[in-house]
Amino acid sequence: MVEVNKEEKEIILKFTLQGLDFETAGEASGKIKRVLQQLGVGSDVIRRIAISAYEGEMNVIIHAVRGVMQAVISPVCTSITLDDEGPGIGDIELAMREGYSTAPDYVREMGFGAGMGLPNMMRCTDKFEIQSKLGVGTKIRMIIFH
Amino acid sequence: MKLADVQKILEAEVLCGSEWLNREIFAVCGADLLSDVLAFTQEKTLLLTALTHIQVIRTADMSDLIGIVFVWGKRPKPELIAMARIKDIPLLASPFPMYEACGRLYQSGLKGADNG
């Protein structure tokens, strides 16, 4: 879903994500990338946005039941929010550590679940916030300046 | 070094993107862990992998990789090749195992992804 807020000069992209849907996983992040390319945002900045969005999208697919990813693209920055319904994260500090993962074996066999996603999202973004409630879900907000 | 040189060194078959073989390779990453590709590669890196599922193409797209070489003679499904074509990602298939494919490219002067 695409909305354009002309007054704020913002483009809003909203996607519904389904847990365990590995076939379409990454489509939403790909669409965000294409819009940024059409807007002429710098390729190094687009790469950081695309990677952090994709890591976030994969996290929802791997761990959550469902979720919503929203990208708000303004002339100065892109803000990405991920809001999922799922098991939540009990210890965020531990989850942010490189190499820590609760992903099942079949996800690791696909080449994911190495415990690099959250640290990589933080590394790629200028602002990174995460909130989680066990048994409810996780919210992540990331901002990347253009 | 160009992708065409890589094709010769790895005796690889071009699965898609023969028109992009003049692309310059700056670094190479051999990985079956996509998390590492996302975390450690730079743009315009060539990926060598034994993974052939759809997320390899998506990872290459998100990371602005220059192309993918499937090692161990592995091949992705036709729909995946079609998707790579749309996303401008050339695909090669080499009969060599990962270790030997990486060794051949390293020996010919191509650096790794983290110090290229």
PDB file of C-alpha atoms in Angstrom, chain A:
ATOM      1  CA  MET A   1       0.000   0.000   0.000  1.00  0.00           C
ATOM      2  CA  VAL A   2       1.380   3.401  -0.966  1.00  0.00           C
ATOM      3  CA  GLU A   3       0.278   6.751   0.396  1.00  0.00           C
ATOM      4  CA  VAL A   4       1.649  10.152  -0.535  1.00  0.00           C
ATOM      5  CA  ASN A   5       1.480  12.947   1.992  1.00  0.00           C
ATOM      6  CA  LYS A   6       1.998  15.989  -0.228  1.00  0.00           C
ATOM      7  CA  GLU A   7       2.112  18.556   2.579  1.00  0.00           C
ATOM      8  CA  GLU A   8       4.890  16.745   4.407  1.00  0.00           C
ATOM      9  CA  LYS A   9       6.465  15.574   1.127  1.00  0.00           C
ATOM     10  CA  GLU A  10       6.419  12.021   2.421  1.00  0.00           C
ATOM     11  CA  ILE A  11       5.805   8.677   0.763  1.00  0.00           C
ATOM     12  CA  ILE A  12       4.389   6.009   3.036  1.00  0.00           C
ATOM     13  CA  LEU A  13       4.720   2.323   2.122  1.00  0.00           C
ATOM     14  CA  LYS A  14       2.899  -0.221   4.236  1.00  0.00           C
ATOM     15  CA  PHE A  15       3.219  -4.017   4.008  1.00  0.00           C
ATOM     16  CA  THR A  16       1.593  -6.912   5.817  1.00  0.00           C
ATOM     17  CA  LEU A  17       4.039  -9.717   6.596  1.00  0.00           C
ATOM     18  CA  GLN A  18       3.072 -13.327   7.244  1.00  0.00           C
ATOM     19  CA  GLY A  19       5.168 -15.492   9.548  1.00  0.00           C
ATOM     20  CA  LEU A  20       6.976 -18.419   7.856  1.00  0.00           C
ATOM     21  CA  ASP A  21       6.180 -17.129   4.347  1.00  0.00           C
ATOM     22  CA  PHE A  22       9.729 -17.585   3.050  1.00  0.00           C
ATOM     23  CA  GLU A  23       8.720 -17.425  -0.621  1.00  0.00           C
ATOM     24  CA  THR A  24       7.676 -13.780  -0.511  1.00  0.00           C
ATOM     25  CA  ALA A  25      10.067 -12.761   2.279  1.00  0.00           C
ATOM     26  CA  GLY A  26      12.087  -9.819   1.057  1.00  0.00           C
ATOM     27  CA  GLU A  27       9.501  -8.547  -1.436  1.00  0.00           C
ATOM     28  CA  ALA A  28       8.499  -5.642   0.793  1.00  0.00           C
ATOM     29  CA  SER A  29      12.111  -4.540   1.304  1.00  0.00           C
ATOM     30  CA  GLY A  30      12.671  -4.854  -2.446  1.00  0.00           C
ATOM     31  CA  LYS A  31       9.745  -2.508  -3.109  1.00  0.00           C
ATOM     32  CA  ILE A  32      11.093   0.045  -0.625  1.00  0.00           C
ATOM     33  CA  LYS A  33      14.458  -0.144  -2.393  1.00  0.00           C
ATOM     34  CA  ARG A  34      12.877   0.462  -5.826  1.00  0.00           C
ATOM     35  CA  VAL A  35      10.986   3.551  -4.604  1.00  0.00           C
ATOM     36  CA  LEU A  36      14.192   4.978  -3.084  1.00  0.00           C
ATOM     37  CA  GLN A  37      15.994   4.372  -6.388  1.00  0.00           C
ATOM     38  CA  GLN A  38      13.234   6.174  -8.292  1.00  0.00           C
ATOM     39  CA  LEU A  39      13.580   9.108  -5.882  1.00  0.00           C
ATOM     40  CA  GLY A  40      17.315   9.290  -6.629  1.00  0.00           C
ATOM     41  CA  VAL A  41      18.552   8.649  -3.081  1.00  0.00           C
ATOM     42  CA  GLY A  42      22.303   7.828  -2.918  1.00  0.00           C
ATOM     43  CA  SER A  43      23.156   4.164  -3.550  1.00  0.00           C
ATOM     44  CA  ASP A  44      25.149   3.736  -0.315  1.00  0.00           C
ATOM     45  CA  VAL A  45      22.220   5.103   1.700  1.00  0.00           C
ATOM     46  CA  ILE A  46      19.734   2.895  -0.187  1.00  0.00           C
ATOM     47  CA  ARG A  47      21.918  -0.130   0.529  1.00  0.00           C
ATOM     48  CA  ARG A  48      21.820   0.580   4.293  1.00  0.00           C
ATOM     49  CA  ILE A  49      18.042   1.077   4.213  1.00  0.00           C
ATOM     50  CA  ALA A  50      17.477  -2.056   2.093  1.00  0.00           C
ATOM     51  CA  ILE A  51      19.662  -4.275   4.285  1.00  0.00           C
ATOM     52  CA  SER A  52      18.119  -3.078   7.565  1.00  0.00           C
ATOM     53  CA  ALA A  53      14.574  -3.404   6.157  1.00  0.00           C
ATOM     54  CA  TYR A  54      15.335  -6.897   4.834  1.00  0.00           C
ATOM     55  CA  GLU A  55      16.864  -8.044   8.129  1.00  0.00           C
ATOM     56  CA  GLY A  56      13.780  -6.729   9.931  1.00  0.00           C
ATOM     57  CA  GLU A  57      11.412  -8.329   7.441  1.00  0.00           C
ATOM     58  CA  MET A  58      13.211 -11.691   7.743  1.00  0.00           C
ATOM     59  CA  ASN A  59      13.020 -11.488  11.529  1.00  0.00           C
ATOM     60  CA  VAL A  60       9.221 -11.165  11.348  1.00  0.00           C
ATOM     61  CA  ILE A  61       8.978 -14.053   8.841  1.00  0.00           C
ATOM     62  CA  ILE A  62      11.247 -16.272  10.972  1.00  0.00           C
ATOM     63  CA  HIS A  63       9.990 -15.500  14.462  1.00  0.00           C
ATOM     64  CA  ALA A  64       6.543 -13.875  14.406  1.00  0.00           C
ATOM     65  CA  VAL A  65       3.012 -14.942  13.519  1.00  0.00           C
ATOM     66  CA  ARG A  66       2.420 -11.815  11.473  1.00  0.00           C
ATOM     67  CA  GLY A  67       3.573  -8.230  11.327  1.00  0.00           C
ATOM     68  CA  VAL A  68       3.399  -4.885   9.585  1.00  0.00           C
ATOM     69  CA  MET A  69       6.337  -3.059   8.066  1.00  0.00           C
ATOM     70  CA  GLN A  70       5.997   0.614   7.262  1.00  0.00           C
ATOM     71  CA  ALA A  71       8.488   2.868   5.535  1.00  0.00           C
ATOM     72  CA  VAL A  72       8.074   6.629   5.636  1.00  0.00           C
ATOM     73  CA  ILE A  73      10.320   8.271   3.077  1.00  0.00           C
ATOM     74  CA  SER A  74      10.840  12.013   3.475  1.00  0.00           C
ATOM     75  CA  PRO A  75      13.356  14.246   1.671  1.00  0.00           C
ATOM     76  CA  VAL A  76      15.733  14.002   4.642  1.00  0.00           C
ATOM     77  CA  CYS A  77      15.366  10.478   5.969  1.00  0.00           C
ATOM     78  CA  THR A  78      13.672   7.106   5.760  1.00  0.00           C
ATOM     79  CA  SER A  79      11.960   5.746   8.828  1.00  0.00           C
ATOM     80  CA  ILE A  80      11.141   2.043   9.009  1.00  0.00           C
ATOM     81  CA  THR A  81       8.882   0.536  11.639  1.00  0.00           C
ATOM     82  CA  LEU A  82       8.250  -3.158  12.187  1.00  0.00           C
ATOM     83  CA  ASP A  83       5.429  -4.152  14.453  1.00  0.00           C
ATOM     84  CA  ASP A  84       4.816  -7.855  14.947  1.00  0.00           C
ATOM     85  CA  GLU A  85       2.573 -10.234  16.812  1.00  0.00           C
ATOM     86  CA  GLY A  86       4.714 -13.051  18.072  1.00  0.00           C
ATOM     87  CA  PRO A  87       6.650 -14.548  20.939  1.00  0.00           C
ATOM     88  CA  GLY A  88       8.495 -11.338  21.746  1.00  0.00           C
ATOM     89  CA  ILE A  89      12.051 -11.119  23.073  1.00  0.00           C
ATOM     90  CA  GLY A  90      12.695 -11.858  26.736  1.00  0.00           C
ATOM     91  CA  ASP A  91      16.179 -10.374  26.997  1.00  0.00           C
ATOM     92  CA  ILE A  92      16.800  -7.614  24.440  1.00  0.00           C
ATOM     93  CA  GLU A  93      20.381  -7.060  25.554  1.00  0.00           C
ATOM     94  CA  LEU A  94      21.149 -10.722  24.875  1.00  0.00           C
ATOM     95  CA  ALA A  95      19.293 -10.646  21.533  1.00  0.00           C
ATOM     96  CA  MET A  96      21.409  -7.678  20.421  1.00  0.00           C
ATOM     97  CA  ARG A  97      24.618  -9.671  20.908  1.00  0.00           C
ATOM     98  CA  GLU A  98      26.241 -10.916  17.705  1.00  0.00           C
ATOM     99  CA  GLY A  99      25.861 -14.666  17.403  1.00  0.00           C
ATOM    100  CA  TYR A 100      22.914 -15.040  19.777  1.00  0.00           C
ATOM    101  CA  SER A 101      19.885 -16.556  18.048  1.00  0.00           C
ATOM    102  CA  THR A 102      16.788 -18.559  18.860  1.00  0.00           C
ATOM    103  CA  ALA A 103      16.087 -19.418  15.200  1.00  0.00           C
ATOM    104  CA  PRO A 104      15.258 -23.069  14.462  1.00  0.00           C
ATOM    105  CA  ASP A 105      17.615 -25.325  12.476  1.00  0.00           C
ATOM    106  CA  TYR A 106      15.688 -25.147   9.193  1.00  0.00           C
ATOM    107  CA  VAL A 107      16.099 -21.359   9.206  1.00  0.00           C
ATOM    108  CA  ARG A 108      19.837 -21.753   9.794  1.00  0.00           C
ATOM    109  CA  GLU A 109      20.010 -24.185   6.881  1.00  0.00           C
ATOM    110  CA  MET A 110      18.615 -21.395   4.695  1.00  0.00           C
ATOM    111  CA  GLY A 111      21.578 -19.256   5.720  1.00  0.00           C
ATOM    112  CA  PHE A 112      19.789 -17.110   8.302  1.00  0.00           C
ATOM    113  CA  GLY A 113      19.398 -17.192  12.067  1.00  0.00           C
ATOM    114  CA  ALA A 114      23.067 -16.613  12.792  1.00  0.00           C
ATOM    115  CA  GLY A 115      22.335 -13.958  15.385  1.00  0.00           C
ATOM    116  CA  MET A 116      23.560 -11.153  13.146  1.00  0.00           C
ATOM    117  CA  GLY A 117      20.244  -9.532  12.193  1.00  0.00           C
ATOM    118  CA  LEU A 118      19.594  -7.119  15.055  1.00  0.00           C
ATOM    119  CA  PRO A 119      23.251  -6.006  15.401  1.00  0.00           C
ATOM    120  CA  ASN A 120      23.407  -5.498  11.627  1.00  0.00           C
ATOM    121  CA  MET A 121      20.206  -3.428  11.682  1.00  0.00           C
ATOM    122  CA  MET A 122      21.707  -1.217  14.377  1.00  0.00           C
ATOM    123  CA  ARG A 123      24.958  -0.869  12.424  1.00  0.00           C
ATOM    124  CA  CYS A 124      23.176   0.124   9.201  1.00  0.00           C
ATOM    125  CA  THR A 125      20.889   2.744  10.760  1.00  0.00           C
ATOM    126  CA  ASP A 126      21.346   6.174  12.365  1.00  0.00           C
ATOM    127  CA  LYS A 127      18.672   5.572  14.982  1.00  0.00           C
ATOM    128  CA  PHE A 128      17.511   2.199  16.243  1.00  0.00           C
ATOM    129  CA  GLU A 129      14.869   1.502  18.879  1.00  0.00           C
ATOM    130  CA  ILE A 130      13.476  -1.850  19.957  1.00  0.00           C
ATOM    131  CA  GLN A 131      10.675  -2.674  22.365  1.00  0.00           C
ATOM    132  CA  SER A 132       9.327  -6.110  23.082  1.00  0.00           C
ATOM    133  CA  LYS A 133       6.858  -7.850  25.307  1.00  0.00           C
ATOM    134  CA  LEU A 134       7.015 -11.608  25.854  1.00  0.00           C
ATOM    135  CA  GLY A 135       4.038 -13.389  24.348  1.00  0.00           C
ATOM    136  CA  VAL A 136       2.811 -10.198  22.634  1.00  0.00           C
ATOM    137  CA  GLY A 137       5.330  -9.050  20.036  1.00  0.00           C
ATOM    138  CA  THR A 138       8.186  -6.777  19.070  1.00  0.00           C
ATOM    139  CA  LYS A 139       8.374  -3.213  17.752  1.00  0.00           C
ATOM    140  CA  ILE A 140      11.407  -1.851  15.973  1.00  0.00           C
ATOM    141  CA  ARG A 141      11.899   1.676  14.701  1.00  0.00           C
ATOM    142  CA  MET A 142      14.855   2.635  12.544  1.00  0.00           C
ATOM    143  CA  ILE A 143      15.831   5.934  10.948  1.00  0.00           C
ATOM    144  CA  ILE A 144      18.394   6.401   8.211  1.00  0.00           C
ATOM    145  CA  PHE A 145      19.289   9.933   7.097  1.00  0.00           C
ATOM    146  CA  HIS A 146      19.717  10.432   3.358  1.00  0.00           C
TER     147      HIS A 146
END
